[in-house]
PDB file of C-alpha atoms in Angstrom:
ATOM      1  CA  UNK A   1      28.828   3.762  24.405  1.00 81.00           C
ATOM      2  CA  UNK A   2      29.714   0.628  22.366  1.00 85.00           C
ATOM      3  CA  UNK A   3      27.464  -0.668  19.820  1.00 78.00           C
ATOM      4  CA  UNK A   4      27.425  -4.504  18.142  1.00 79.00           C
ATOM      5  CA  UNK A   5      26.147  -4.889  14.968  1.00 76.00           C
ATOM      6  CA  UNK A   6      24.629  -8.675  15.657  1.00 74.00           C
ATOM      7  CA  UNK A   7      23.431 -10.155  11.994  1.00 76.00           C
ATOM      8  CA  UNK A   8      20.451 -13.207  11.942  1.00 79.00           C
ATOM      9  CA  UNK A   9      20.095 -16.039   9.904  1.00 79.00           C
ATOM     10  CA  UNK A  10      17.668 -19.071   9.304  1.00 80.00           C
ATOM     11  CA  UNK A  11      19.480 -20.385  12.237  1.00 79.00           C
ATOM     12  CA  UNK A  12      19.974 -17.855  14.711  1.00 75.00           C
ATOM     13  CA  UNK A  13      17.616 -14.846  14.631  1.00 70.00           C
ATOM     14  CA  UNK A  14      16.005 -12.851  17.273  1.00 72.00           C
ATOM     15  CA  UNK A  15      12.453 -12.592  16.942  1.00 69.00           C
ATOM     16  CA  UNK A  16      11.166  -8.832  16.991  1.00 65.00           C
ATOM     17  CA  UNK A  17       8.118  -7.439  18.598  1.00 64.00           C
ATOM     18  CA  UNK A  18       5.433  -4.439  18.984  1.00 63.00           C
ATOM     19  CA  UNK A  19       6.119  -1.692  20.824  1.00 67.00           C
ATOM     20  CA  UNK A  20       3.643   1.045  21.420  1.00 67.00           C
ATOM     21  CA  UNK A  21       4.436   4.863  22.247  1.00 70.00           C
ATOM     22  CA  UNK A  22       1.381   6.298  22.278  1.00 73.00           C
ATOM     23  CA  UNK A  23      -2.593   5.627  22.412  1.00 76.00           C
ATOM     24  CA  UNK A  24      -2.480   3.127  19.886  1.00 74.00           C
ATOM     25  CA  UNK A  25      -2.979  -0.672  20.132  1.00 69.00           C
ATOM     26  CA  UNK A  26      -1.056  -3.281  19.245  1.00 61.00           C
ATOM     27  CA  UNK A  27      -3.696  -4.952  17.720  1.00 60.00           C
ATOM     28  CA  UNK A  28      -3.579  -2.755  14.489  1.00 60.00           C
ATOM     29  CA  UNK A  29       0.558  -4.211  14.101  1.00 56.00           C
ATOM     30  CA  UNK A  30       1.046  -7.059  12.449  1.00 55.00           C
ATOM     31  CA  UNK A  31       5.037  -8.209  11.720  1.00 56.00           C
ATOM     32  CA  UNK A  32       6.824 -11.055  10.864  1.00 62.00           C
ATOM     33  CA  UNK A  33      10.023 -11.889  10.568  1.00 82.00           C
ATOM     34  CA  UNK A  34      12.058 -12.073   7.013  1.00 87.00           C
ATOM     35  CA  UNK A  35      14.339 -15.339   8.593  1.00 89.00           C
ATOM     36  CA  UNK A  36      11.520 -17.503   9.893  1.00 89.00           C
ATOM     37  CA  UNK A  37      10.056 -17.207   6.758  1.00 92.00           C
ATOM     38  CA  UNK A  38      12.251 -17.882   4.715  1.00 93.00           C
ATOM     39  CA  UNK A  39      13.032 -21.135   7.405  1.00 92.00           C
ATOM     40  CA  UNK A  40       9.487 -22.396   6.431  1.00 93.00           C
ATOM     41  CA  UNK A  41       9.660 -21.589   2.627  1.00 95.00           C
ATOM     42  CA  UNK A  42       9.945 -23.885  -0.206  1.00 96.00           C
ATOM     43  CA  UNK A  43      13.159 -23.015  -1.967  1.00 97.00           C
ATOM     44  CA  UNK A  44      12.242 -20.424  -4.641  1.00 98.00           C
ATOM     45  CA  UNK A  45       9.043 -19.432  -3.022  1.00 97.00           C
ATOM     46  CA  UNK A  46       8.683 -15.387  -3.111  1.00 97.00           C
ATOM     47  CA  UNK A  47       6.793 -14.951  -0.209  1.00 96.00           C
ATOM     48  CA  UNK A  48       5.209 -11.394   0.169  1.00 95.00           C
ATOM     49  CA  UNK A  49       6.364  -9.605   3.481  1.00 92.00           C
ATOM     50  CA  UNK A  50       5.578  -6.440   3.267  1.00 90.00           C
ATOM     51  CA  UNK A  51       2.838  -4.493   0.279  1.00 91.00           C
ATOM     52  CA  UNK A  52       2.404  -0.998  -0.248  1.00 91.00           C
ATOM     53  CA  UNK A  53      -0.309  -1.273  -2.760  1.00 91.00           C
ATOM     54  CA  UNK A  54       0.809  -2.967  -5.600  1.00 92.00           C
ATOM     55  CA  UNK A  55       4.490  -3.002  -4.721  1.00 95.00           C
ATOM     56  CA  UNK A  56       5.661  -5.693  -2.621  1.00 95.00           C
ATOM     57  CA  UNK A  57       9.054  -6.983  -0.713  1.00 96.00           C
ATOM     58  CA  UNK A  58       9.041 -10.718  -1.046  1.00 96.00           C
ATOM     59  CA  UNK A  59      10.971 -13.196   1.133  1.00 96.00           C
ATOM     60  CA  UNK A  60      12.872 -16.284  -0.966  1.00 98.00           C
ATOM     61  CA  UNK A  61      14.652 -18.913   0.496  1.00 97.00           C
ATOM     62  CA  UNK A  62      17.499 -19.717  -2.000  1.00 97.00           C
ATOM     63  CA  UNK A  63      18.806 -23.168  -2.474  1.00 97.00           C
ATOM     64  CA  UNK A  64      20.723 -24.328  -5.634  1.00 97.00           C
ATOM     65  CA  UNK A  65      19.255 -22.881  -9.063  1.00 98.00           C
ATOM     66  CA  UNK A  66      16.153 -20.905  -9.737  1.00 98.00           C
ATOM     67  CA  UNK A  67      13.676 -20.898 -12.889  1.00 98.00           C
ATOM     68  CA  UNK A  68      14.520 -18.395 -15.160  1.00 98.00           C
ATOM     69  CA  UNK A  69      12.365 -15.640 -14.593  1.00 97.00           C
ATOM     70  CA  UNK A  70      11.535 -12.361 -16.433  1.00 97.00           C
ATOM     71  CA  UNK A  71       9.708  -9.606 -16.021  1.00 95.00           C
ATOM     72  CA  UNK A  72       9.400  -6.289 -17.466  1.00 93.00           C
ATOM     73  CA  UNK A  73       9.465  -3.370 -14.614  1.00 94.00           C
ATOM     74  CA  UNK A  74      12.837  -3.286 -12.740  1.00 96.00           C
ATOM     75  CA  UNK A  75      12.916  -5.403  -9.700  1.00 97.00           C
ATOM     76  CA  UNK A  76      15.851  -5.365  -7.041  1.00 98.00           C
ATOM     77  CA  UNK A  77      17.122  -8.425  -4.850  1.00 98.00           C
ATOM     78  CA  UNK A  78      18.777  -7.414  -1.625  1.00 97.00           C
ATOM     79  CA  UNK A  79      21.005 -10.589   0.012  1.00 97.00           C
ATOM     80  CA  UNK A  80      20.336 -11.272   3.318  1.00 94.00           C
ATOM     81  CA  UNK A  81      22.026 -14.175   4.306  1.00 94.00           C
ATOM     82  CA  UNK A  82      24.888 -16.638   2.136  1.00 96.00           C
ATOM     83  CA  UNK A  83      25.902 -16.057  -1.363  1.00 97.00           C
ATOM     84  CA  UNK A  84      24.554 -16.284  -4.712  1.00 97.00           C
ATOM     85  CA  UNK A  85      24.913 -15.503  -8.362  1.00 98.00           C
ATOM     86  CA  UNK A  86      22.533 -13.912 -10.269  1.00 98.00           C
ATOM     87  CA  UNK A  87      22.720 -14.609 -14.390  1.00 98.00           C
ATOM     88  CA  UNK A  88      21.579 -12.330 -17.220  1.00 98.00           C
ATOM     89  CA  UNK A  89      20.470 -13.082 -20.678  1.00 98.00           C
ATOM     90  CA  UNK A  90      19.235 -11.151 -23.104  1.00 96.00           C
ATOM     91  CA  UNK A  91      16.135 -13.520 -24.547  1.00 95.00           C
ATOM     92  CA  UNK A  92      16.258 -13.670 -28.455  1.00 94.00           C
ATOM     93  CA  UNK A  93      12.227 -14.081 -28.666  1.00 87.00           C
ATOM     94  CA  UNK A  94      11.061 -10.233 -27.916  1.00 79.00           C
ATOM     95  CA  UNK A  95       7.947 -12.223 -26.989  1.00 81.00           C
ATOM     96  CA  UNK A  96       9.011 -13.439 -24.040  1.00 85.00           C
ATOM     97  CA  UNK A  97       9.092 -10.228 -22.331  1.00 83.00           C
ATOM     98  CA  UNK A  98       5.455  -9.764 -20.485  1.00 86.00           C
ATOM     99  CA  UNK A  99       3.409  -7.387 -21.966  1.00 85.00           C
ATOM    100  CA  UNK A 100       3.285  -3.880 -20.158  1.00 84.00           C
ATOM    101  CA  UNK A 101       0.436  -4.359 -18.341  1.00 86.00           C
ATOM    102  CA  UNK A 102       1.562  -8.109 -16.881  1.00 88.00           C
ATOM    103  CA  UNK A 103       2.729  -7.420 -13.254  1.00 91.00           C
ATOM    104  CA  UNK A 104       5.224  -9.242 -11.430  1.00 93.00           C
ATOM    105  CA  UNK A 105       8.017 -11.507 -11.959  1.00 93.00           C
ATOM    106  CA  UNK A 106       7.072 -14.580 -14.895  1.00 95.00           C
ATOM    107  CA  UNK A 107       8.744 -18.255 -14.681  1.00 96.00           C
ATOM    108  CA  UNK A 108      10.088 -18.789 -17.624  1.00 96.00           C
ATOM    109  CA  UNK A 109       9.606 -23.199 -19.352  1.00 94.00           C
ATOM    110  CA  UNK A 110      13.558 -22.885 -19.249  1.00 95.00           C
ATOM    111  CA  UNK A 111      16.955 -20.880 -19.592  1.00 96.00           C
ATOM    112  CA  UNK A 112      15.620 -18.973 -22.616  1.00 96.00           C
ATOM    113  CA  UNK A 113      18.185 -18.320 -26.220  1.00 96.00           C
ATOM    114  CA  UNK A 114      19.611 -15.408 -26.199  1.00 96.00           C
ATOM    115  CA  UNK A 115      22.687 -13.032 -25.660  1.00 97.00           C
ATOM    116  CA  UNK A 116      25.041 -13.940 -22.286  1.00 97.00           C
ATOM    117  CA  UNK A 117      24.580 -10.468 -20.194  1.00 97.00           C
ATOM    118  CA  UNK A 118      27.097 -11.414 -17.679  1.00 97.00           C
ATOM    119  CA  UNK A 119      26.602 -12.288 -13.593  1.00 98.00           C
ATOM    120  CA  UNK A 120      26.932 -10.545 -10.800  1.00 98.00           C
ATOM    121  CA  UNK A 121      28.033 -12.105  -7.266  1.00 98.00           C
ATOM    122  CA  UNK A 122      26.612 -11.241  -4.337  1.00 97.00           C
ATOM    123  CA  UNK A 123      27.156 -11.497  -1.056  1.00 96.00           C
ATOM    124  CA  UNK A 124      24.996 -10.541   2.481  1.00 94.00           C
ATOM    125  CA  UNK A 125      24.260  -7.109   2.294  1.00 94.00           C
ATOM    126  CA  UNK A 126      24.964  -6.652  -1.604  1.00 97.00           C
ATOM    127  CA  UNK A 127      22.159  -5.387  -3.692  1.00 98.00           C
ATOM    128  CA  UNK A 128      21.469  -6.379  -7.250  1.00 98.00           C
ATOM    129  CA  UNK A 129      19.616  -4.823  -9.676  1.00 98.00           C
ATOM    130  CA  UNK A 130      16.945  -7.309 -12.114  1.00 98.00           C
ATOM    131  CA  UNK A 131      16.486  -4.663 -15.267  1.00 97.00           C
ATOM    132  CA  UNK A 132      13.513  -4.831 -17.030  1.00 95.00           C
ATOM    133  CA  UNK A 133      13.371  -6.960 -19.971  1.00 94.00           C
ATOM    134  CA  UNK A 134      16.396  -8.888 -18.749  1.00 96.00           C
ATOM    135  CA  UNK A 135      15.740 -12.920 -18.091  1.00 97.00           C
ATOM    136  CA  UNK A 136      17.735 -13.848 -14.506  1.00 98.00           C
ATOM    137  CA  UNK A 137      18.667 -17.260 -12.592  1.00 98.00           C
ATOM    138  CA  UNK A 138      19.588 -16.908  -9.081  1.00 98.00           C
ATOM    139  CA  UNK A 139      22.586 -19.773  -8.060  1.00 98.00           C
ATOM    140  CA  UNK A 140      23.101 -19.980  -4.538  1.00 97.00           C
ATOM    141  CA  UNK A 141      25.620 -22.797  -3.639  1.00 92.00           C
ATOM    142  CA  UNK A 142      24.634 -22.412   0.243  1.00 95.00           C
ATOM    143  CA  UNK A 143      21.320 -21.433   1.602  1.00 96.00           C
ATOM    144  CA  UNK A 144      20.635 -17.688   1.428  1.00 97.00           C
ATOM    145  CA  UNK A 145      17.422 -15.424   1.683  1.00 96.00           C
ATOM    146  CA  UNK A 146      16.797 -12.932  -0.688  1.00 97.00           C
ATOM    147  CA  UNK A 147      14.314  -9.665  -0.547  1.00 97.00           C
ATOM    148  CA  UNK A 148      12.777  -9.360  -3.693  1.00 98.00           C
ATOM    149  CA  UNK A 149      11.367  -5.629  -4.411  1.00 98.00           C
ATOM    150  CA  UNK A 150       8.952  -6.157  -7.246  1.00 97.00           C
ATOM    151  CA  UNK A 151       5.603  -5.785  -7.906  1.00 96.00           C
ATOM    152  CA  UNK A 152       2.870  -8.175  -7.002  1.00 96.00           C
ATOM    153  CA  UNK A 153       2.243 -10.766  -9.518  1.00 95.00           C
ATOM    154  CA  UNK A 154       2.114 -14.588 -10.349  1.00 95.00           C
ATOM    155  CA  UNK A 155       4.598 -15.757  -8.715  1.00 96.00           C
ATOM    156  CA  UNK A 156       4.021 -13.634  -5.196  1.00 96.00           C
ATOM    157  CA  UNK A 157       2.513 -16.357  -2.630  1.00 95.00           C
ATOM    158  CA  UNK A 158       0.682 -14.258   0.036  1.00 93.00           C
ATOM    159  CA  UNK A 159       0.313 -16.368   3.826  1.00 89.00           C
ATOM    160  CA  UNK A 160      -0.511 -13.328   5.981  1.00 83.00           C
ATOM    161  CA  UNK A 161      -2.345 -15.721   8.881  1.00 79.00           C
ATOM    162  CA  UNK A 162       1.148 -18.106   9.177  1.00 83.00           C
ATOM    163  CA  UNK A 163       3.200 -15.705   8.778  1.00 78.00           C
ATOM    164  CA  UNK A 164       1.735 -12.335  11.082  1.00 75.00           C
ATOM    165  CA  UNK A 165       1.812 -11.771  14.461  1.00 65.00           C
ATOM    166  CA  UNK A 166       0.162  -9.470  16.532  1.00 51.00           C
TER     167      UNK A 166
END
């Protein structure tokens, strides 16, 4: 038996579904799917797309520069589509870093003072690791989608009604 790997975009995706193997209903499924999402995004907008309490995966379309953001739990951003790179300083101001119990990713005014980290580039498939404490800038010179595991906060948008189906 030969198997193809087939890879989606923004452009060309297959949209999933429901399927039931047992006595349940389809009803209690809801799903979406991470590429039409991102199609209907604002660039930059962390759209929650899956939440297991307070922990959340969270859908960005990626288009040119982000904020700076920073935030003080680890956070991970898995590439699904494009390129990008991601840029680390280490802020100056100990006071920017959110206090402990501030949840979430935090926009920063601007790229903050600081020591030069380094970058990473990534590419589909490539995961990249946001430390805690660490302020980050995502470049992407083509549109990309990124999955964003972090924990819910100000920036997560939740849409559940456009962006469910049963």
């Amino acid at each position: 038996m030969s198997v193809t790997t087939v890879f989606g975009s923004i452009d060309s995706f297959k949209k999933g579904g429901v399927e039931i193997t047992g006595n349940e209903d389809a009803r209690d499924y809801l799903f979406s799917n991470m590429f039409e999402v991102a199609g209907n995004a604002a660039p930059w907008e962390r759209t929650v797309i899956a939440k297991n309490l307070e922990n959340t995966i969270e859908c960005i379309r990626a288009e040119g520069d982000s904020p700076w953001y920073i935030c003080n739990h680890d956070e991970t951003a898995l590439l699904m589509q494009g390129s990008m790179e991601v840029r680390f300083i280490q802020p100056a101001d100990s006071g920017l870093a959110p206090p402990e119990e501030k949840q979430g990713s935090v926009k920063l005014a601007g790229q903050p003072e600081g020591r030069a980290m380094g970058h990473v580039n990534a590419t589909r498939g490539h995961l990249v690791l946001l430390p805690a404490g660490a302020a980050y800038q995502f470049r992407a010179q083509e549109l990309s989608v990124i999955l964003l595991q972090t924990i819910q906060g100000d920036e997560s948008v939740e849409n559940w009604a456009e962006i469910c189906q049963h």
